[in-house]
Coordinates of N, CA, C and O and ligand atoms in Angstrom, one line a residue:
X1 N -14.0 21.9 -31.8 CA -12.7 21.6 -32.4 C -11.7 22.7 -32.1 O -12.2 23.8 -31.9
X2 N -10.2 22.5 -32.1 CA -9.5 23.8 -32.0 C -9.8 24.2 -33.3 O -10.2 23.6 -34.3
X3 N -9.3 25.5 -32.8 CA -9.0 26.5 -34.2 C -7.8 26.2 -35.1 O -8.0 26.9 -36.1
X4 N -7.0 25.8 -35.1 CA -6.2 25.6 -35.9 C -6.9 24.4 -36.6 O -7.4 24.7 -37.7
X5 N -7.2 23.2 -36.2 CA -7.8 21.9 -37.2 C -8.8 22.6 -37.8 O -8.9 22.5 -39.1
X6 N -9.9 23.5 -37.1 CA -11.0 24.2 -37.8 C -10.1 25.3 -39.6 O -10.6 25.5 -40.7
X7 N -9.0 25.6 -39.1 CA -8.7 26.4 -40.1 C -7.8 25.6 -41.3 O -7.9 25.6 -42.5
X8 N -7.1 24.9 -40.4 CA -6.5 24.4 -42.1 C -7.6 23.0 -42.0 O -8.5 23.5 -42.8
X9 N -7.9 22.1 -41.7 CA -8.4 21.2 -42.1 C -10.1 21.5 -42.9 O -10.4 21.0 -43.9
X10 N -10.9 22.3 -42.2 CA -12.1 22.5 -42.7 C -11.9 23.9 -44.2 O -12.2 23.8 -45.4
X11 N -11.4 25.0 -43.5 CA -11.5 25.9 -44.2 C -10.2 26.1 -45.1 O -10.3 26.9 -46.0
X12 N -9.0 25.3 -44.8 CA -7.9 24.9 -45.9 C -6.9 26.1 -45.7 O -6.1 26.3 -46.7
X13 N -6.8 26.8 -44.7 CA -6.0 27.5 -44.3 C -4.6 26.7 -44.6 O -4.5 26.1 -43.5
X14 N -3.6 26.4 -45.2 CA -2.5 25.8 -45.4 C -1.7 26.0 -44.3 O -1.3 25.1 -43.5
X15 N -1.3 27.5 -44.3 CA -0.2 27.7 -43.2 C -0.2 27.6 -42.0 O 0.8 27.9 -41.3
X16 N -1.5 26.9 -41.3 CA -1.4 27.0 -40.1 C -1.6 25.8 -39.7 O -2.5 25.0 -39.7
X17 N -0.4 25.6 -39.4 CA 0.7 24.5 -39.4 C 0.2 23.9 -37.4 O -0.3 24.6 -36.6
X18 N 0.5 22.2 -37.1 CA 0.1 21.8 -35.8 C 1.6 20.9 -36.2 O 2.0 20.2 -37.2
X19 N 2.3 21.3 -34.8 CA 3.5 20.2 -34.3 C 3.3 19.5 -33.1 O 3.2 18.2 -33.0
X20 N 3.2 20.8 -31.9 CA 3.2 20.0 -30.6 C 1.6 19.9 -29.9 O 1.3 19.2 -29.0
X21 N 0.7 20.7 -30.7 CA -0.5 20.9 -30.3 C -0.8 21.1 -28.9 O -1.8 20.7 -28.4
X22 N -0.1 21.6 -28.3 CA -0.4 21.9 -26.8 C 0.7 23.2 -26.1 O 1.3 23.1 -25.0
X23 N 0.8 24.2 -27.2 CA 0.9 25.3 -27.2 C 2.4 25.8 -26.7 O 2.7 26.9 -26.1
X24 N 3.1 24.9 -26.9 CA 5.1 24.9 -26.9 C 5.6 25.7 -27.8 O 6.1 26.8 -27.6
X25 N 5.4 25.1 -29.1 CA 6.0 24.9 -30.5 C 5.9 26.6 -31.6 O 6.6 27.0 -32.4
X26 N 4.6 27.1 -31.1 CA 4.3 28.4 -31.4 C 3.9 28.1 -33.5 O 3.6 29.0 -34.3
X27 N 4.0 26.7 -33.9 CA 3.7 26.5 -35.2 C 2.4 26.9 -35.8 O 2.1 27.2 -37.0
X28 N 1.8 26.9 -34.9 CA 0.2 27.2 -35.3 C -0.5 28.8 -34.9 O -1.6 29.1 -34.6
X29 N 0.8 29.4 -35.0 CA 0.5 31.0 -34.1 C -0.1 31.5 -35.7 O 0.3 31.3 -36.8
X30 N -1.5 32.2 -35.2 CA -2.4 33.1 -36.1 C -2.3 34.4 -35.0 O -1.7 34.5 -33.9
X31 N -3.2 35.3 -35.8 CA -3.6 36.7 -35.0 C -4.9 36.5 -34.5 O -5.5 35.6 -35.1
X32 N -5.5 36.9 -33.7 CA -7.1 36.8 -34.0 C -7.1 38.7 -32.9 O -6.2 39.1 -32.1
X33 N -8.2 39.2 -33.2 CA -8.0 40.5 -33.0 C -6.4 41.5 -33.0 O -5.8 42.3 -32.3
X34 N -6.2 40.7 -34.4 CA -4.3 41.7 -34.2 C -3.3 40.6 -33.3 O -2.2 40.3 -33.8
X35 N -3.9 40.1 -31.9 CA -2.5 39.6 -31.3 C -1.9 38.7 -31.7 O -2.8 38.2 -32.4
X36 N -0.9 37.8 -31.7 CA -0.6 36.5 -32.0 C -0.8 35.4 -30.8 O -0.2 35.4 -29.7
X37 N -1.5 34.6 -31.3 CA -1.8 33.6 -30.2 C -1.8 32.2 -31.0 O -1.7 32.2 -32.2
X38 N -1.8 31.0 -30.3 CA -1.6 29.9 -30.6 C -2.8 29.2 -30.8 O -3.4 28.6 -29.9
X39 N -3.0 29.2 -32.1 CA -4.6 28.6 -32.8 C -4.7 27.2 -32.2 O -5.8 26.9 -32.5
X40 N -4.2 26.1 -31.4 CA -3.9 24.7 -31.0 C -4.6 25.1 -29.4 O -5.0 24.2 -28.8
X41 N -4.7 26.0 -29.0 CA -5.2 26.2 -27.8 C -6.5 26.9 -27.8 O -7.1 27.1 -26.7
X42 N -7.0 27.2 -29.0 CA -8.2 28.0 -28.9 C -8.9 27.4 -29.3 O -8.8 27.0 -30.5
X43 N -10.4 27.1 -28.5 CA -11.5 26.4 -29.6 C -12.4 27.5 -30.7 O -12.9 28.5 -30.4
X44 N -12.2 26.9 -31.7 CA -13.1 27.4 -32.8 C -13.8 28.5 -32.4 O -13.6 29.7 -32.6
X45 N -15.4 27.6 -31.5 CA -16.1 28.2 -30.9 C -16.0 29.7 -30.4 O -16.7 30.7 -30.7
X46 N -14.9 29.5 -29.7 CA -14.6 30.5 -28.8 C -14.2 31.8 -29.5 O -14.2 32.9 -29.0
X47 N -13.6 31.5 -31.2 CA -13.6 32.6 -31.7 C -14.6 33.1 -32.7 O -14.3 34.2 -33.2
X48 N -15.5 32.7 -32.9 CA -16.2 33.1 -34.1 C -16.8 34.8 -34.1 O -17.3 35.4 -35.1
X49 N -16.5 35.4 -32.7 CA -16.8 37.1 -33.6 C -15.4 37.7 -33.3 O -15.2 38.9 -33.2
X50 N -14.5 36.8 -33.3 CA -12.7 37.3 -33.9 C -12.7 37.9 -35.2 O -13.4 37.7 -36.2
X51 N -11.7 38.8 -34.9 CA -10.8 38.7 -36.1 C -9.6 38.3 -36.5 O -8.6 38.8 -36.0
X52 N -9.6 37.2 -37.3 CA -8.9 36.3 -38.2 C -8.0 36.6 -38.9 O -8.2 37.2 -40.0
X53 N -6.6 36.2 -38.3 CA -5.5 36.3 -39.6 C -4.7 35.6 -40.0 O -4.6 34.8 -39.1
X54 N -4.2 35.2 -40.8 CA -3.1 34.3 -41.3 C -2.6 34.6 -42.2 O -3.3 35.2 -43.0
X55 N -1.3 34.2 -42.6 CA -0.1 34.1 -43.3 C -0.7 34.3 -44.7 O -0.3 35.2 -45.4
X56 N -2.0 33.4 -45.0 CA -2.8 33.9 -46.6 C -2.8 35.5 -46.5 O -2.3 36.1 -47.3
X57 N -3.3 35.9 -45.7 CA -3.5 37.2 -45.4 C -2.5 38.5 -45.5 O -3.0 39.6 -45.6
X58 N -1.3 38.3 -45.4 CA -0.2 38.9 -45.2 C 0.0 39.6 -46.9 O 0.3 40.8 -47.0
X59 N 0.0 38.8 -48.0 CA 0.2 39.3 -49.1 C -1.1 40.6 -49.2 O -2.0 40.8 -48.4
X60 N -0.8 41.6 -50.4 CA -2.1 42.4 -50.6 C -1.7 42.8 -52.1 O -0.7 43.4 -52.5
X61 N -2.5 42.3 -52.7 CA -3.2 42.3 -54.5 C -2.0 41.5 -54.9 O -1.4 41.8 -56.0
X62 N -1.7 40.4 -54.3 CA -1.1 39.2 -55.0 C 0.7 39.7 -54.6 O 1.7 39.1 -55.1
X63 N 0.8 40.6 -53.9 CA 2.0 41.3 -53.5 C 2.8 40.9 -52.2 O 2.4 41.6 -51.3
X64 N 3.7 40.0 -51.8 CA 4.5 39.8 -50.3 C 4.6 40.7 -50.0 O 5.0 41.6 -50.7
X65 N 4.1 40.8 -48.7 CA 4.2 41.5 -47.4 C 5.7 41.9 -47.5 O 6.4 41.1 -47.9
X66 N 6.3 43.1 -47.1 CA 7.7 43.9 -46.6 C 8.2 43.0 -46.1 O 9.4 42.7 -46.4
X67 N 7.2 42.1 -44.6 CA 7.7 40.7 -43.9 C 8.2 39.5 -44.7 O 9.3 39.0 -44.5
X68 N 7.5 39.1 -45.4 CA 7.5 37.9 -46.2 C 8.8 38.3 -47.2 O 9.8 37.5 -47.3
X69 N 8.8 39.3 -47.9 CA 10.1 39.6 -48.4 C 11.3 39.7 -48.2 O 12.2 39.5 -49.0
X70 N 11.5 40.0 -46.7 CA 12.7 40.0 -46.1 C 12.9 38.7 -45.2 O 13.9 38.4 -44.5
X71 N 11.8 38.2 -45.4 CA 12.1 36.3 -45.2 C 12.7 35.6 -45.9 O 13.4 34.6 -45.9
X72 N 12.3 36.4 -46.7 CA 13.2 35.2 -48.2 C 14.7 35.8 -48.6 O 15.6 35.2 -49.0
X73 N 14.6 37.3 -48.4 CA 16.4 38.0 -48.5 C 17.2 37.7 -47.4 O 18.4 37.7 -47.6
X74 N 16.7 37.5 -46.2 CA 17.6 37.3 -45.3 C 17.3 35.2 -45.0 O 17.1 35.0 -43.8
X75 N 17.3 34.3 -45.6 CA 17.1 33.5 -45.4 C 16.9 32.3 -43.9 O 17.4 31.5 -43.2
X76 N 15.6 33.1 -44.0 CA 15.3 32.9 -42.4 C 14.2 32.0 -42.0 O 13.5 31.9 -41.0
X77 N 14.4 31.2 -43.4 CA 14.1 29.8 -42.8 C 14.4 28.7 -43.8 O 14.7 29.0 -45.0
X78 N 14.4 27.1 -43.4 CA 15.0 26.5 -44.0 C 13.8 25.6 -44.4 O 13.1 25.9 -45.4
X79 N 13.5 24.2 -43.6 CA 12.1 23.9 -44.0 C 10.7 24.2 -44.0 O 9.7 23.5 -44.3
X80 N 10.7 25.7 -43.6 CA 9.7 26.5 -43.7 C 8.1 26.2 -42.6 O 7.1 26.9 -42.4
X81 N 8.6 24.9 -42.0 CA 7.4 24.8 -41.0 C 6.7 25.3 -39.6 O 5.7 25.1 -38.9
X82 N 7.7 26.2 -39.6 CA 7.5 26.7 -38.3 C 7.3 28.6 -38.8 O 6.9 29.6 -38.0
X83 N 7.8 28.7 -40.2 CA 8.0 29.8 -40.8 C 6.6 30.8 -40.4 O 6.6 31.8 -39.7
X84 N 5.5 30.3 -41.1 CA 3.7 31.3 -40.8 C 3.5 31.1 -39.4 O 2.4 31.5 -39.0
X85 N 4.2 30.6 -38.5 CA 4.2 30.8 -36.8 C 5.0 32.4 -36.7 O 4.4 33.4 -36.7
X86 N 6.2 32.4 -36.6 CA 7.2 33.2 -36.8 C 6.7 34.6 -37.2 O 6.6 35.6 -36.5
X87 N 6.2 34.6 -38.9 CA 5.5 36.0 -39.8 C 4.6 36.2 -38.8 O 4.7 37.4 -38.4
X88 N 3.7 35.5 -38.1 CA 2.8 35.9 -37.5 C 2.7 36.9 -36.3 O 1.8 37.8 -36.2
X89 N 3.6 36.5 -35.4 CA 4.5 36.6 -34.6 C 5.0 37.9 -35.0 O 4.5 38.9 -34.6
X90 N 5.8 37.9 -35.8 CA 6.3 39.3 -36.3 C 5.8 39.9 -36.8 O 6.2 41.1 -36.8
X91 N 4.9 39.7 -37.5 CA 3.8 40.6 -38.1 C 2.8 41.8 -36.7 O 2.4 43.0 -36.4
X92 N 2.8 40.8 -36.3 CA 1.7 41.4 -35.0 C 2.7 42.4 -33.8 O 2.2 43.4 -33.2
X93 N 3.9 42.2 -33.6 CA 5.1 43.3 -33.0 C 4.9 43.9 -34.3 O 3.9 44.5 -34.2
X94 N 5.3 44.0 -35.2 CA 5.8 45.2 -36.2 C 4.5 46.4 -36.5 O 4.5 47.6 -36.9
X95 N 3.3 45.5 -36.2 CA 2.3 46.4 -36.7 C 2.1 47.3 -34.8 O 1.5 48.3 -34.8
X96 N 2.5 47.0 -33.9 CA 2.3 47.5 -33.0 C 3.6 48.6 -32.7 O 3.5 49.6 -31.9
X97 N 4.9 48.2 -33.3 CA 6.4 48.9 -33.0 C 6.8 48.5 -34.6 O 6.9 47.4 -35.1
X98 N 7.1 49.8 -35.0 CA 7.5 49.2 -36.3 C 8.8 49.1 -36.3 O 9.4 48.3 -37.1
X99 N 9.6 50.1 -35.2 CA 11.2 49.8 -34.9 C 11.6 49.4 -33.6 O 12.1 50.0 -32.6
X100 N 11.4 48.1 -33.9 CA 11.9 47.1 -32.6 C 13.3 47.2 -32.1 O 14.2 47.5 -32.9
X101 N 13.4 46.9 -30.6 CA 15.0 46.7 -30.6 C 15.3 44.8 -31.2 O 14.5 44.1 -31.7
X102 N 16.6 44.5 -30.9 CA 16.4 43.4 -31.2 C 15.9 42.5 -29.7 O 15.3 41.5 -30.0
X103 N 15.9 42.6 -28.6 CA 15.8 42.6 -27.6 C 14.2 42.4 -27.4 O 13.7 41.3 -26.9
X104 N 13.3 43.7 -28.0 CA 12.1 43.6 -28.6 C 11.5 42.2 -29.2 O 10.8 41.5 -28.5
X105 N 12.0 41.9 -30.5 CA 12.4 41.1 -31.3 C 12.1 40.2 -30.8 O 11.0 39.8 -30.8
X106 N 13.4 39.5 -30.2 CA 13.8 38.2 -29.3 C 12.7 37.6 -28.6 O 12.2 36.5 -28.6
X107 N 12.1 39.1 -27.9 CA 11.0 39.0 -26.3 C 9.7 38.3 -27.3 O 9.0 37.2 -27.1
X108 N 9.5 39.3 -28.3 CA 7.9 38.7 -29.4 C 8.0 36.9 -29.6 O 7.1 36.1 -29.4
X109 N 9.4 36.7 -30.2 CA 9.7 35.4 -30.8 C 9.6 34.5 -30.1 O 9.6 33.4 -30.6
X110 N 9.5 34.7 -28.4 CA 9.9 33.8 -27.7 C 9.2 32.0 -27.7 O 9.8 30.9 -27.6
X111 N 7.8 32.3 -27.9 CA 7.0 31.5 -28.3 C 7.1 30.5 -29.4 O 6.5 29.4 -29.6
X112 N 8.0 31.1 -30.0 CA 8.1 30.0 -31.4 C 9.3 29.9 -31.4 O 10.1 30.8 -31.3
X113 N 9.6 28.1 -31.8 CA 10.2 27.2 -31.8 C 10.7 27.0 -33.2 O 9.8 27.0 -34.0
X114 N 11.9 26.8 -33.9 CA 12.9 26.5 -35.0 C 13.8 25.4 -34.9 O 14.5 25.3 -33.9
X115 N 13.9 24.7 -35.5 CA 14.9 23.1 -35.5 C 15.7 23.6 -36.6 O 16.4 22.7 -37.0
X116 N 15.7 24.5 -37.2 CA 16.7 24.7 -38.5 C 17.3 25.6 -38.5 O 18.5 25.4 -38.7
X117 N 17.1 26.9 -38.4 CA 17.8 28.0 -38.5 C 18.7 28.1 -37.4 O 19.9 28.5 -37.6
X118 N 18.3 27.8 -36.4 CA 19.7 28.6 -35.5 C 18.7 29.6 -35.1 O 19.4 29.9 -34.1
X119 N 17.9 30.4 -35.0 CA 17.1 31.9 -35.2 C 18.0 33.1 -36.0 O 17.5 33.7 -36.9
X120 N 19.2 33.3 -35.7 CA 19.8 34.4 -36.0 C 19.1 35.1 -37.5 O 18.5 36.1 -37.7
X121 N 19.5 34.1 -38.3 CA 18.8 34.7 -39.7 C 17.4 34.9 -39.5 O 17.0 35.7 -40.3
X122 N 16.2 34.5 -38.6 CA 14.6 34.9 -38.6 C 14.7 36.2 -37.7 O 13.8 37.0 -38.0
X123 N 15.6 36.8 -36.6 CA 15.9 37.9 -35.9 C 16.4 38.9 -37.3 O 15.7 39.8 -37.5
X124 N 17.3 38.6 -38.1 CA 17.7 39.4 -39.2 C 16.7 39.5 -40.3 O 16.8 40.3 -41.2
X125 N 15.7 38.8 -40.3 CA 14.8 39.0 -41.2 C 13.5 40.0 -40.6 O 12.8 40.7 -41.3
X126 N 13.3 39.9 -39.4 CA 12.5 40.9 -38.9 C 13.1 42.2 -38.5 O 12.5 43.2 -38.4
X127 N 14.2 42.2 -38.3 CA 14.8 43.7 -38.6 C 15.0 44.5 -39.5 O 14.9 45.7 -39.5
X128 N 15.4 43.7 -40.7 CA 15.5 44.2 -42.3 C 13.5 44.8 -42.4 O 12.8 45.7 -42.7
X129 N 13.2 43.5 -41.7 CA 11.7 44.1 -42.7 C 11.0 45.3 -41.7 O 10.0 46.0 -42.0
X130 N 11.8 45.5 -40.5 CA 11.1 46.8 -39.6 C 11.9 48.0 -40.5 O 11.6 49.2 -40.4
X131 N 12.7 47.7 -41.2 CA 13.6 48.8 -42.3 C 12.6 49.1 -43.3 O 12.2 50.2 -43.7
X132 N 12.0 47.9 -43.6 CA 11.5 48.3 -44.9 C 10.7 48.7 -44.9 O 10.3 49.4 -45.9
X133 N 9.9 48.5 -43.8 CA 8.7 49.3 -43.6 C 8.6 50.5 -43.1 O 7.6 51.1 -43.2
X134 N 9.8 51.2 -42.3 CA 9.8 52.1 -41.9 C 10.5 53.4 -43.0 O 10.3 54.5 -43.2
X135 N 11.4 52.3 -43.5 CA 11.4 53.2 -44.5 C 10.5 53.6 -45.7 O 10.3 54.7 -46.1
X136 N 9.7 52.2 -46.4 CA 8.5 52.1 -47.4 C 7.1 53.0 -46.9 O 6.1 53.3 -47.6
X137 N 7.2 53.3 -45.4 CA 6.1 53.6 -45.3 C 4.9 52.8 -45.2 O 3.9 53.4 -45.2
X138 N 4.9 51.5 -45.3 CA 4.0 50.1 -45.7 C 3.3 50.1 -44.2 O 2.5 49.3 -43.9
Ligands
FES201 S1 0.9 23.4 -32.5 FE1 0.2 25.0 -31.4 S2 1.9 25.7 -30.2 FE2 2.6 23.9 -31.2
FES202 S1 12.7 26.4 -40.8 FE1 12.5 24.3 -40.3 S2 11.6 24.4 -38.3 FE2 12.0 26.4 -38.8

């Protein structure tokens, strides 16, 4: 089975969302050892001594992520379905460059796809949150 049906359908992963399923759409982007990759292309199989991440993941002791926070202050997304592609995506640049250019930015995002925003506001929401972390120290 891919990994993405393996994760939300068996193990109930919510956020990891399937649109185009053949690795365009960037909706189903998880981490597995840290990078962001597209769970729709990976069999199950193939990951089992990965390390696993997802959007569940991003909170810590019931607390939004710096990321997730400045998702929602800079309103950088609208129907939210492509949104835990995106965090992921930016989560995995931020933990490798915590002060991206926007340029940076742009290059990470490239992979994932938006029908709502326009991007500009999901580009301003990963910049505020490379602020907040570089300033919070998080
Ligand atoms: S569902 Fe995996 S890239 Fe679109
Ligand atoms: S917020 Fe709707 S597809 Fe991105």
């Amino acid at each position: 089975m891919p990994l993405a049906d393996v994760l939300h359908d068996v193990l109930g992963y919510k956020s990891v969302k399937q649109s185009c399923s053949t690795g365009i759409c960037g909706a189903c982007t998880i981490r597995i050892n840290g990078e962001a990759r597209k769970s729709c292309l990976h069999m199950a199989g193939q990951a089992a001594d990965s390390n696993i991440s997802t959007v569940e993941g991003l909170s810590k002791n019931g607390s939004m992520s710096p990321l997730q926070e400045a998702f929602i202050d800079n309103f950088s997304f609208q129907c939210g379905f492509c949104t835990p592609g995106f965090l992921m995506s930016a989560a995995a640049l931020l933990d490798e460059n915590s002060a991206p250019s926007e340029e940076e930015i742009r290059d990470s995002l490239h992979g994932n796809i938006c029908r709502c925003t326009g991007y500009l506001s999901i580009i301003d929401g990963v910049k505020d949150a490379a602020k907040r972390i570089t300033e919070g120290g998080n």
